[in-house]
Amino acid sequence: MKKSLSIIALSIIGFGLVSCKKEENKELQNSETIANTLSGDSLPHKTHTSVAGETATPVASNQPLTTVALSESNFDFGTIKKGDKVNHVYEVTNTGKNPLVISEVKPGCGCTAPEFTKDPILPGKKGKITLSFDSSSFDGAVQKFADVYANVEKSPIKLTFNANIQPK
């Protein structure tokens, strides 16, 4: 009886692991598809036909590429106290000929909250990306990042910051 219960338990556990692995793979594929779309990788541009036979807008973005200059890509907060909430503004300048569109700023963890210029940044103009960091859950030296998705060739752009967190 114990042997058959063990076999049943192992079967259930094994099925659960296979099931989780399949879900993980689906999530990975979905996130890769989203990342490729946001980063402007070459994807087939699908069009959909409506009932009346009219062609709808392509699914993938046709946003023209531009270039960008950053005031800095890494910032050092230095030594801060545990629990401090700090932020830093990264300045972006559109150095290209087309409007710069920041579609998303995705932080590496939940301790970092982004804010960014949502309107298109015209050529020669500046925009901002602010990263706010909550140090409550950390001790010692930390380095964090956020990926900036925009209509530039090398998207995402990685912004980083570091801090040395001391006890209160």
PDB file of N, CA, C and O in Angstrom, residues 42-46 60:
ATOM      1  N   SER A  42      13.035  42.644 -36.467  1.00  0.00           N
ATOM      2  CA  SER A  42      12.272  42.372 -37.671  1.00  0.00           C
ATOM      3  C   SER A  42      11.296  41.249 -37.419  1.00  0.00           C
ATOM      4  O   SER A  42      11.677  40.122 -37.165  1.00  0.00           O
ATOM      5  N   LEU A  43      10.050  41.598 -37.471  1.00  0.00           N
ATOM      6  CA  LEU A  43       8.985  40.621 -37.346  1.00  0.00           C
ATOM      7  C   LEU A  43       8.111  40.738 -38.582  1.00  0.00           C
ATOM      8  O   LEU A  43       7.992  41.812 -39.153  1.00  0.00           O
ATOM      9  N   PRO A  44       7.502  39.653 -38.987  1.00  0.00           N
ATOM     10  CA  PRO A  44       6.610  39.778 -40.138  1.00  0.00           C
ATOM     11  C   PRO A  44       5.463  40.721 -39.785  1.00  0.00           C
ATOM     12  O   PRO A  44       4.914  40.655 -38.696  1.00  0.00           O
ATOM     13  N   HIS A  45       5.166  41.621 -40.663  1.00  0.00           N
ATOM     14  CA  HIS A  45       4.072  42.554 -40.447  1.00  0.00           C
ATOM     15  C   HIS A  45       2.798  41.910 -40.967  1.00  0.00           C
ATOM     16  O   HIS A  45       2.602  41.784 -42.167  1.00  0.00           O
ATOM     17  N   LYS A  46       1.951  41.502 -40.039  1.00  0.00           N
ATOM     18  CA  LYS A  46       0.710  40.852 -40.417  1.00  0.00           C
ATOM     19  C   LYS A  46      -0.359  41.902 -40.580  1.00  0.00           C
ATOM     20  O   LYS A  46      -0.438  42.851 -39.821  1.00  0.00           O
ATOM     21  N   ALA A  60       2.639  44.699 -35.970  1.00  0.00           N
ATOM     22  CA  ALA A  60       3.936  45.196 -35.500  1.00  0.00           C
ATOM     23  C   ALA A  60       4.054  46.686 -35.806  1.00  0.00           C
ATOM     24  O   ALA A  60       3.506  47.180 -36.775  1.00  0.00           O
TER      25      ALA A  60
END
